[in-house]
Amino acid sequence: MSEPVTVTFAKHTAAAKGVLVVLTDESLGFGPAAQKLVKGADAALTRAFDAERFKGKAWTGLDLLAPTGLEAPRLIVLSVGKAKALKSADFLKLGGLVAGKIPATAREATLVLDLPGTKVSADAAAEVALGIALRAYKFDRYKTKKKDEAEHAALAVTLLVADEPAAKRAYAAKAAVADGVILARDLVNEPPNVLDPPEFAHRAEALKQVGVAVEVFGDAELARLGMRALLGVGQGSIKESRVVVMQWHGGAKGEAPVAFIGKGVTFDTGGISIKPAAGMEDMKGDMGGAACVTGLMYALAARKAKVNAVGVIGVVENMPDGAAQRPGDIVTSLSGQTIEIINTDAEGRLVLADVLWYAKERFKPKFMIDLATLTGAILVALGQDHAGLFSNDDQLAERIAKAGQETGEKVWRLPLGPEYDKLVDSKFADMKNSGGRHAGSITAAQFLQRFVDKTPWAHLDVAGTAMGSPASDVSKGWASGWGVRLLDQLVRDHYEG
Ligand code: BES
Ligand code: MN
Ligand code: ZN
């Protein structure tokens, strides 16, 4: 896994190495451990605070080069604003901000996790470390000319904490989540000539190393199973389609699993209903849902979550070709329901129709949550800060929304309802794959609902959040790894024994 940073923990009393980062708040004071380490620079700090008219406003800071009175080559002071009001997501942000402030040329840095008048818990320290790891991630595998070798040296960050063993323990689980997010980001960032359906399946197979049971089905097996809706999408591609089933058995034997389903279109040209050229390269990210499911399964297994979980992803390439499916075609899905193809660019729901049905029938899960970069319309409705949430189960929807608040991966619920059914009813088949211009994200979800029966289910439309994302406190942008932290939190909060 390509992490250019390593995070370790040491006691508050340990010596600081490299760039020194300390925290303050609106009082402009320091916690005792930080105070000890910056003591020599007290005069320089006072002058710098005055010169900058620094008031300790939340998330503002100061950066002192070669500060008089200290050995550190650089002293960074960052304010958290009100130290007592900090939540879990704030500590994640804090880690991200710190990683953003450490210059690319630094090899070593020390962050003193100490605040005036408040104790920083071990969980908070782990959240800071997670924020550092996520912000430090970069995808530069295909750059052969690095501008400055010094900028690509690995960085070692030491967090000085009150309770070192407790922080280490808390971070062991978070590091697994960090690796899961990074795996998801790598998958989304990879170019579509490299990450085609067989290669995606191959990378998912690597999860065997952490104890996940992985099965891969190719074209022949999928045809035998009857996944004609999914296969129809892939039939215009020279690449075979794949369905990957990942199982993690961390819970009680025989207990029904929780299930996560992902759309994995490794490239979406639109097919015969071809997309315009401008921005089409972004459609390499149309497997963001499947990437999240894969990253999540990695995280759950690597942290040995006490849960039975399955991940099922449908991985295809949507290409125009002499063999491609046409508007007007009618396919019979695994469920037996027939679908008239109106628009070959509404392919994600065809893939999900078969994998949702398969997961429900085979695993009888407690719930199913699917993630899909499903509609452009969700970007129109919600932009890039919330994923669209649709559900047939209020409790599940509320739990997801709460996990969203906790992790900062926010969702916004939109309606389903029988009124929308008429928009997806077809003249010639049981349904059609496009509901027209109105309520595009809702009709897509309403279509999916026809493949889940009574199973508690939620659909997350991540077209605005999983790919093409702006840079944030914890990401340099594009592939966000959205959803891994959210769903890990959901499992942690409600489904571990
Ligand atoms: N993969 C796209 C949706 C998408 C759009 C993802 C923008 C990320 C960014 C999806 O397969 C698609 O093409 N949807 C169509 C559906 C329509 C034809 C009913 C859309 O949104 O236009
Ligand atoms: Mn499409
Ligand atoms: Zn698509």
Coordinates of C-alpha atoms and ligand atoms in Angstrom, one line a residue:
M1 CA 0.0 0.0 0.0
S2 CA 1.4 3.4 -1.1
E3 CA 1.6 5.4 2.1
P4 CA 4.4 8.0 2.0
V5 CA 4.1 8.6 5.7
T6 CA 4.5 6.5 8.8
V7 CA 2.9 7.5 12.0
T8 CA 4.1 6.2 15.4
F9 CA 3.4 7.1 19.0
A10 CA 5.7 8.1 21.9
K11 CA 5.1 9.4 25.4
H12 CA 4.6 13.1 26.2
T13 CA 8.0 13.1 27.8
A14 CA 9.9 11.9 24.7
A15 CA 12.3 14.1 22.8
A16 CA 11.0 15.9 19.7
K17 CA 12.6 15.1 16.4
G18 CA 12.4 17.2 13.2
V19 CA 9.6 19.7 12.5
L20 CA 7.9 20.4 15.8
V21 CA 4.1 20.9 15.8
V22 CA 2.3 22.1 18.9
L23 CA -1.4 22.9 19.5
T24 CA -3.0 25.8 21.2
D25 CA -6.5 27.2 21.5
E26 CA -8.2 30.6 22.0
S27 CA -6.4 31.0 25.3
L28 CA -3.1 31.0 23.3
G29 CA -1.7 28.7 26.0
F30 CA -0.1 25.2 25.7
G31 CA -0.6 22.0 27.5
P32 CA 2.2 21.1 29.9
A33 CA 4.0 18.7 27.6
A34 CA 3.9 21.2 24.7
Q35 CA 4.9 24.0 27.0
K36 CA 8.1 22.1 28.0
L37 CA 9.1 21.5 24.4
V38 CA 8.6 25.1 23.3
K39 CA 10.0 26.7 26.4
G40 CA 13.2 28.0 24.8
A41 CA 11.2 29.7 22.1
D42 CA 8.8 31.5 24.4
A43 CA 10.1 35.0 23.5
A44 CA 10.1 34.2 19.7
L45 CA 6.6 32.9 20.0
T46 CA 5.3 35.9 21.8
R47 CA 6.8 38.2 19.1
A48 CA 5.3 36.0 16.4
F49 CA 1.8 36.0 18.0
D50 CA 2.0 39.8 18.2
A51 CA 3.3 40.3 14.7
E52 CA 0.6 38.1 13.2
R53 CA -2.1 39.4 15.6
F54 CA -2.8 35.8 16.3
K55 CA -5.9 35.2 18.3
G56 CA -6.1 31.4 18.2
K57 CA -9.1 31.3 15.9
A58 CA -10.0 27.7 15.1
W59 CA -7.7 26.0 12.5
T60 CA -5.4 29.0 12.1
G61 CA -1.7 28.8 12.9
L62 CA 1.8 30.1 12.7
D63 CA 4.9 28.7 11.1
L64 CA 8.3 29.7 12.5
L65 CA 11.5 28.8 10.6
A66 CA 14.6 28.0 12.6
P67 CA 13.1 29.5 15.8
T68 CA 15.6 31.1 18.1
G69 CA 16.0 29.0 21.3
L70 CA 14.9 25.7 19.8
E71 CA 16.8 22.9 18.0
A72 CA 13.8 22.2 15.8
P73 CA 14.3 23.4 12.2
R74 CA 10.7 24.6 12.2
L75 CA 8.0 25.2 14.8
I76 CA 4.4 25.0 13.7
V77 CA 1.6 26.2 16.1
L78 CA -1.9 25.3 15.2
S79 CA -5.0 26.4 17.1
V80 CA -8.1 24.2 17.5
G81 CA -10.2 27.1 18.6
K82 CA -12.3 25.8 21.5
A83 CA -10.3 22.8 22.9
K84 CA -13.2 21.5 25.0
A85 CA -15.7 21.3 22.0
L86 CA -13.7 19.0 19.8
K87 CA -15.4 16.0 18.3
S88 CA -14.0 12.9 16.6
A89 CA -14.3 14.4 13.1
D90 CA -12.4 17.5 14.4
F91 CA -9.4 15.3 15.4
L92 CA -9.4 13.7 12.0
K93 CA -9.4 17.2 10.4
L94 CA -6.6 18.2 12.8
G95 CA -4.5 15.4 11.6
G96 CA -5.2 16.4 8.0
L97 CA -4.3 20.0 8.6
V98 CA -1.0 19.1 10.4
A99 CA 0.0 16.8 7.5
G100 CA -0.8 19.7 5.1
K101 CA 1.5 22.1 7.0
I102 CA 4.5 19.8 7.2
P103 CA 6.7 20.8 4.2
A104 CA 7.2 18.1 1.5
T105 CA 11.0 18.2 2.1
A106 CA 10.7 17.2 5.8
R107 CA 11.7 13.6 6.7
E108 CA 10.7 13.8 10.4
A109 CA 8.1 15.6 12.4
T110 CA 6.8 15.5 15.9
L111 CA 3.2 16.5 16.9
V112 CA 2.6 17.1 20.5
L113 CA -1.0 16.0 21.2
D114 CA -1.5 18.1 24.3
L115 CA -4.0 20.9 24.8
P116 CA -4.4 23.5 27.5
G117 CA -7.0 22.3 30.1
T118 CA -8.3 19.2 28.2
K119 CA -7.1 15.6 27.9
V120 CA -6.7 14.2 24.4
S121 CA -8.0 10.7 24.5
A122 CA -6.4 7.7 22.9
D123 CA -9.2 7.5 20.4
A124 CA -8.7 11.1 19.5
A125 CA -5.0 10.5 19.0
A126 CA -5.8 7.6 16.6
E127 CA -8.2 9.8 14.7
V128 CA -5.4 12.4 14.3
A129 CA -3.1 9.7 13.0
L130 CA -5.7 8.6 10.5
G131 CA -6.1 12.2 9.3
I132 CA -2.3 12.4 8.8
A133 CA -2.2 9.1 6.8
L134 CA -5.2 10.1 4.6
R135 CA -3.9 13.6 3.8
A136 CA -0.4 12.3 3.0
Y137 CA -1.7 9.9 0.4
K138 CA -0.8 10.7 -3.2
F139 CA -1.2 8.8 -6.4
D140 CA 2.0 9.4 -8.4
R141 CA 2.7 5.9 -9.7
Y142 CA 2.6 7.1 -13.3
K143 CA 4.9 10.1 -13.0
T144 CA 8.3 9.2 -14.3
K145 CA 9.8 12.7 -13.8
K146 CA 9.7 13.7 -10.1
K147 CA 10.4 17.4 -9.8
D148 CA 12.5 17.1 -6.8
E149 CA 13.6 13.9 -5.2
A150 CA 13.7 15.5 -1.8
E151 CA 10.0 16.0 -2.0
H152 CA 9.4 12.3 -2.4
A153 CA 11.3 11.1 0.6
A154 CA 9.2 9.2 3.2
L155 CA 8.0 11.2 6.2
A156 CA 8.0 9.8 9.7
V157 CA 5.6 11.5 12.1
T158 CA 5.7 10.9 15.8
L159 CA 2.7 11.7 17.9
L160 CA 3.5 12.5 21.6
V161 CA 0.6 11.3 23.7
A162 CA -0.4 10.9 27.3
D163 CA -1.0 7.2 27.1
E164 CA 1.2 5.6 24.5
P165 CA 0.0 1.9 24.7
A166 CA -3.7 3.0 24.6
A167 CA -3.1 5.2 21.6
K168 CA -1.2 2.5 19.8
R169 CA -4.0 0.1 20.4
A170 CA -6.6 2.5 19.2
Y171 CA -4.6 3.2 16.1
A172 CA -4.1 -0.4 15.2
A173 CA -7.8 -0.5 14.2
K174 CA -7.7 2.9 12.5
A175 CA -4.6 2.0 10.5
A176 CA -6.7 -0.9 9.0
V177 CA -9.3 1.7 8.0
A178 CA -6.6 4.0 6.6
D179 CA -5.3 1.2 4.4
G180 CA -8.9 0.4 3.3
V181 CA -9.5 4.0 2.3
I182 CA -6.1 4.1 0.4
L183 CA -7.0 0.8 -1.4
A184 CA -10.3 2.3 -2.5
R185 CA -8.5 5.5 -3.7
D186 CA -5.9 3.6 -5.6
L187 CA -8.6 1.6 -7.4
V188 CA -10.5 4.8 -8.4
N189 CA -7.3 6.6 -9.5
E190 CA -5.9 3.8 -11.7
P191 CA -6.4 4.4 -15.4
P192 CA -9.0 2.3 -17.1
N193 CA -6.6 0.5 -19.5
V194 CA -4.8 -0.8 -16.4
L195 CA -7.8 -1.4 -14.1
D196 CA -10.2 -3.4 -16.3
P197 CA -12.6 -5.9 -14.9
P198 CA -10.2 -8.9 -14.7
E199 CA -7.5 -6.7 -13.1
F200 CA -10.0 -5.3 -10.5
A201 CA -11.0 -8.9 -9.6
H202 CA -7.3 -9.8 -9.3
R203 CA -6.7 -6.9 -6.9
A204 CA -9.8 -8.0 -4.8
E205 CA -8.3 -11.5 -4.6
A206 CA -5.4 -10.0 -2.7
L207 CA -7.8 -9.6 0.3
K208 CA -7.2 -13.3 0.9
Q209 CA -4.0 -12.1 2.6
V210 CA -6.1 -10.6 5.5
G211 CA -8.4 -13.6 5.7
V212 CA -11.2 -12.6 3.4
A213 CA -12.7 -15.5 1.3
V214 CA -12.8 -14.3 -2.3
E215 CA -14.7 -15.9 -5.2
V216 CA -14.4 -14.6 -8.8
F217 CA -17.0 -15.3 -11.5
G218 CA -16.3 -14.7 -15.2
D219 CA -18.5 -14.5 -18.3
A220 CA -19.2 -18.2 -18.5
E221 CA -20.2 -18.7 -14.9
L222 CA -22.3 -15.5 -14.9
A223 CA -24.2 -16.7 -18.0
R224 CA -24.8 -20.0 -16.2
L225 CA -26.1 -18.1 -13.2
G226 CA -28.4 -16.0 -15.4
M227 CA -26.9 -12.5 -14.8
R228 CA -28.1 -11.4 -18.2
A229 CA -28.7 -7.7 -17.2
L230 CA -25.1 -7.4 -16.0
L231 CA -23.6 -9.3 -18.9
G232 CA -25.6 -7.1 -21.4
V233 CA -23.6 -4.1 -20.2
G234 CA -20.2 -5.8 -20.7
Q235 CA -21.0 -7.4 -24.0
G236 CA -19.6 -4.5 -26.1
S237 CA -16.2 -4.8 -24.4
I238 CA -13.4 -7.0 -25.3
K239 CA -12.8 -7.4 -21.6
E240 CA -14.7 -10.1 -19.7
S241 CA -17.0 -9.1 -16.9
R242 CA -16.5 -10.2 -13.3
V243 CA -18.6 -10.6 -10.2
V244 CA -16.5 -10.8 -7.0
V245 CA -17.8 -12.1 -3.8
M246 CA -15.8 -11.3 -0.6
Q247 CA -16.7 -12.8 2.7
W248 CA -15.4 -12.0 6.2
H249 CA -16.4 -14.3 9.0
G250 CA -15.6 -12.3 12.2
G251 CA -19.0 -12.8 13.9
A252 CA -20.9 -15.7 15.4
K253 CA -21.1 -18.8 13.3
G254 CA -24.3 -19.0 11.4
E255 CA -25.3 -15.4 12.1
A256 CA -26.7 -13.6 9.0
P257 CA -24.2 -11.3 7.5
V258 CA -24.4 -7.6 6.6
A259 CA -24.0 -7.1 2.9
F260 CA -22.3 -4.4 0.8
I261 CA -22.9 -4.2 -2.9
G262 CA -20.9 -2.1 -5.4
K263 CA -21.2 -0.8 -8.9
G264 CA -17.9 -1.4 -10.7
V265 CA -18.0 0.0 -14.2
T266 CA -14.2 0.3 -14.9
F267 CA -15.0 2.7 -17.8
D268 CA -18.3 4.1 -18.8
T269 CA -18.4 5.4 -22.4
G270 CA -22.2 5.3 -22.2
G271 CA -22.1 2.5 -24.8
I272 CA -24.2 3.0 -28.0
S273 CA -25.9 5.9 -26.2
I274 CA -22.4 7.4 -26.1
K275 CA -21.4 10.2 -23.8
P276 CA -20.0 13.5 -25.1
A277 CA -16.2 13.6 -25.3
A278 CA -15.6 16.4 -22.8
G279 CA -14.7 15.0 -19.4
M280 CA -15.3 11.4 -20.5
E281 CA -11.9 10.5 -18.9
D282 CA -13.5 10.9 -15.5
M283 CA -15.6 7.8 -16.2
K284 CA -12.6 5.7 -15.1
G285 CA -14.0 6.5 -11.6
D286 CA -17.3 4.8 -12.3
M287 CA -16.2 1.9 -10.2
G288 CA -16.1 4.0 -7.0
G289 CA -18.9 2.0 -5.4
A290 CA -17.1 -1.3 -5.9
A291 CA -13.8 0.3 -4.8
C292 CA -15.5 1.4 -1.5
V293 CA -16.9 -2.1 -0.9
T294 CA -13.4 -3.6 -1.5
G295 CA -11.7 -1.1 0.8
L296 CA -14.3 -1.7 3.4
M297 CA -14.0 -5.5 3.3
Y298 CA -10.2 -5.0 3.6
A299 CA -10.6 -2.7 6.6
L300 CA -13.1 -5.0 8.4
A301 CA -10.9 -8.0 8.0
A302 CA -7.6 -6.2 8.8
R303 CA -9.1 -4.9 12.1
K304 CA -10.7 -8.2 12.7
A305 CA -14.2 -6.8 13.1
K306 CA -16.5 -9.0 15.1
V307 CA -19.1 -9.2 12.3
N308 CA -20.0 -11.4 9.4
A309 CA -19.8 -9.3 6.3
V310 CA -20.1 -9.9 2.6
G311 CA -19.1 -7.7 -0.3
V312 CA -20.5 -8.4 -3.8
I313 CA -19.3 -6.2 -6.7
G314 CA -20.3 -6.3 -10.3
V315 CA -17.4 -5.3 -12.5
V316 CA -17.9 -4.5 -16.2
E317 CA -16.7 -2.1 -18.9
N318 CA -19.4 -0.2 -20.9
M319 CA -18.2 0.1 -24.5
P320 CA -19.8 0.8 -27.9
D321 CA -19.1 -2.0 -30.4
G322 CA -20.6 -4.2 -33.0
A323 CA -21.5 -6.6 -30.2
A324 CA -22.7 -3.9 -27.8
Q325 CA -26.3 -3.9 -26.5
R326 CA -28.7 -1.6 -28.2
P327 CA -31.5 0.8 -27.0
G328 CA -34.6 -1.3 -27.5
D329 CA -33.0 -4.6 -26.4
I330 CA -34.9 -6.5 -23.7
V331 CA -32.8 -8.5 -21.2
T332 CA -34.0 -11.0 -18.6
S333 CA -32.3 -10.3 -15.2
L334 CA -31.3 -12.9 -12.7
S335 CA -34.6 -12.2 -10.8
G336 CA -36.6 -13.2 -13.9
Q337 CA -37.9 -9.7 -14.4
T338 CA -37.4 -8.3 -17.8
I339 CA -35.8 -4.9 -18.6
E340 CA -36.1 -2.8 -21.7
I341 CA -32.9 -0.9 -22.5
I342 CA -33.9 2.7 -23.3
N343 CA -30.4 4.2 -22.8
T344 CA -27.3 2.1 -22.7
D345 CA -25.7 4.8 -20.5
A346 CA -28.1 3.9 -17.6
E347 CA -25.9 0.8 -17.1
G348 CA -25.1 0.9 -13.4
R349 CA -28.7 -0.1 -12.4
L350 CA -28.5 -3.1 -14.7
V351 CA -25.3 -4.3 -13.0
L352 CA -26.7 -3.7 -9.6
A353 CA -30.0 -5.4 -10.4
D354 CA -28.3 -8.7 -10.8
V355 CA -25.8 -8.4 -7.9
L356 CA -28.4 -7.2 -5.4
W357 CA -30.7 -10.1 -6.3
Y358 CA -27.8 -12.5 -6.1
A359 CA -26.6 -11.2 -2.7
K360 CA -30.2 -11.3 -1.3
E361 CA -30.9 -14.9 -2.5
R362 CA -27.5 -16.4 -1.5
F363 CA -26.8 -14.7 1.8
K364 CA -30.2 -13.7 3.2
P365 CA -28.3 -10.7 4.8
K366 CA -29.5 -8.5 7.8
F367 CA -29.3 -5.6 5.4
M368 CA -27.9 -4.7 2.0
I369 CA -26.3 -1.4 1.3
D370 CA -25.3 -0.6 -2.3
L371 CA -22.9 2.1 -3.4
A372 CA -22.9 3.4 -6.9
T373 CA -21.7 6.3 -9.0
L374 CA -25.2 6.0 -10.4
T375 CA -26.5 9.3 -11.7
G376 CA -25.3 12.7 -12.8
A377 CA -28.6 14.0 -11.4
I378 CA -27.3 13.4 -7.8
L379 CA -24.6 16.1 -8.5
V380 CA -27.3 18.5 -9.6
A381 CA -29.3 17.8 -6.4
L382 CA -26.6 17.6 -3.8
G383 CA -23.3 18.6 -5.2
Q384 CA -20.2 17.0 -3.9
D385 CA -20.7 17.3 -0.1
H386 CA -23.4 14.8 0.5
A387 CA -24.1 11.4 -1.1
G388 CA -27.7 10.6 -1.9
L389 CA -29.4 8.1 0.5
F390 CA -32.4 6.0 -0.4
S391 CA -33.8 3.3 1.8
N392 CA -36.8 1.1 2.4
D393 CA -35.9 1.0 6.2
D394 CA -36.0 4.1 8.4
Q395 CA -33.8 2.6 11.1
L396 CA -31.1 1.6 8.7
A397 CA -31.3 5.1 7.0
E398 CA -31.0 6.8 10.4
R399 CA -28.0 4.7 11.4
I400 CA -26.3 5.5 8.2
A401 CA -27.0 9.2 8.6
K402 CA -25.6 9.2 12.1
A403 CA -22.4 7.4 11.0
G404 CA -22.2 10.1 8.3
Q405 CA -22.3 12.8 11.0
E406 CA -19.6 11.0 13.1
T407 CA -17.2 10.5 10.2
G408 CA -17.9 13.6 8.2
E409 CA -18.9 11.5 5.2
K410 CA -22.4 13.0 5.0
V411 CA -25.5 11.6 3.4
W412 CA -28.9 13.2 2.5
R413 CA -32.0 11.1 2.3
L414 CA -34.2 11.4 -0.8
P415 CA -37.6 9.8 -1.2
L416 CA -38.8 6.6 -2.8
G417 CA -42.4 5.8 -3.5
P418 CA -44.9 3.9 -5.7
E419 CA -45.7 7.2 -7.5
Y420 CA -42.3 6.9 -9.2
D421 CA -43.0 3.4 -10.4
K422 CA -44.9 4.6 -13.5
L423 CA -41.8 6.4 -14.7
V424 CA -39.9 3.1 -14.9
D425 CA -42.7 0.9 -16.2
S426 CA -42.1 -0.2 -19.8
K427 CA -44.5 -0.7 -22.7
F428 CA -42.7 -3.9 -23.8
A429 CA -41.1 -5.3 -20.7
D430 CA -41.5 -5.3 -16.9
M431 CA -39.5 -2.1 -16.6
K432 CA -37.2 0.2 -18.5
N433 CA -33.8 1.3 -17.5
S434 CA -34.3 5.0 -17.8
G435 CA -37.1 7.1 -16.2
G436 CA -36.5 10.2 -18.3
R437 CA -35.5 13.7 -17.2
H438 CA -37.5 14.1 -14.0
A439 CA -36.2 12.9 -10.7
G440 CA -33.3 11.0 -12.3
S441 CA -31.6 9.8 -9.1
I442 CA -35.0 8.8 -7.5
T443 CA -36.2 6.7 -10.5
A444 CA -32.8 5.0 -10.6
A445 CA -33.2 4.1 -6.9
Q446 CA -36.8 3.1 -7.5
F447 CA -35.6 0.7 -10.2
L448 CA -33.1 -0.9 -7.8
Q449 CA -35.8 -1.4 -5.2
R450 CA -37.4 -3.9 -7.5
F451 CA -34.4 -6.2 -6.9
V452 CA -34.3 -6.2 -3.1
D453 CA -37.7 -7.6 -2.1
K454 CA -38.3 -7.1 1.7
T455 CA -34.6 -7.1 2.6
P456 CA -33.7 -3.9 4.6
W457 CA -31.8 -2.0 2.0
A458 CA -30.1 1.3 1.4
H459 CA -28.7 2.8 -1.8
L460 CA -26.0 5.4 -1.7
D461 CA -25.6 7.4 -4.9
V462 CA -21.9 8.4 -4.7
A463 CA -21.5 10.0 -8.2
G464 CA -20.8 13.3 -6.4
T465 CA -18.6 12.1 -3.6
A466 CA -16.5 9.1 -4.7
M467 CA -14.7 10.6 -7.7
G468 CA -13.7 13.9 -9.1
S469 CA -13.7 15.2 -5.5
P470 CA -12.2 18.5 -4.6
A471 CA -9.2 18.5 -2.2
S472 CA -10.2 18.5 1.5
D473 CA -8.6 18.4 4.9
V474 CA -8.0 14.7 4.5
S475 CA -7.5 14.3 0.8
K476 CA -5.5 15.8 -2.0
G477 CA -8.5 15.3 -4.2
W478 CA -10.1 13.2 -7.0
A479 CA -10.4 9.8 -5.5
S480 CA -11.7 10.3 -1.9
G481 CA -12.2 6.7 -0.8
W482 CA -15.6 7.9 0.2
G483 CA -17.7 5.5 2.2
V484 CA -15.1 3.3 3.8
R485 CA -15.0 5.3 7.0
L486 CA -18.8 5.8 7.0
L487 CA -19.6 2.1 6.7
D488 CA -16.8 1.0 9.0
Q489 CA -18.4 3.3 11.6
L490 CA -21.9 1.9 10.9
V491 CA -20.6 -1.6 11.5
R492 CA -18.7 -0.5 14.7
D493 CA -21.7 1.3 16.1
H494 CA -24.4 -1.4 15.6
Y495 CA -23.3 -4.7 14.2
E496 CA -20.3 -6.0 16.2
G497 CA -21.0 -8.7 18.8
Ligands
BES1 N1 -21.8 6.8 -14.5 C1 -22.9 7.6 -14.8 C2 -23.2 8.6 -13.7 C3 -22.2 9.6 -13.4 C4 -22.3 10.9 -13.9 C5 -21.2 9.3 -12.5 C6 -21.3 11.8 -13.5 C7 -20.3 10.3 -12.1 C8 -20.3 11.5 -12.6 C9 -24.1 6.7 -15.1 O1 -23.8 5.5 -15.6 C10 -24.9 7.5 -16.1 O2 -24.4 7.6 -17.2 N2 -26.1 7.9 -15.8 C11 -27.0 8.6 -16.6 C12 -28.4 8.0 -16.5 C13 -29.3 8.4 -17.6 C14 -28.9 7.9 -18.9 C15 -30.7 7.9 -17.2 C16 -26.9 10.0 -16.3 O3 -26.8 10.3 -15.1 O4 -27.0 10.9 -17.2
MN2 MN -23.6 5.5 -17.7
ZN3 ZN -22.0 4.6 -15.1

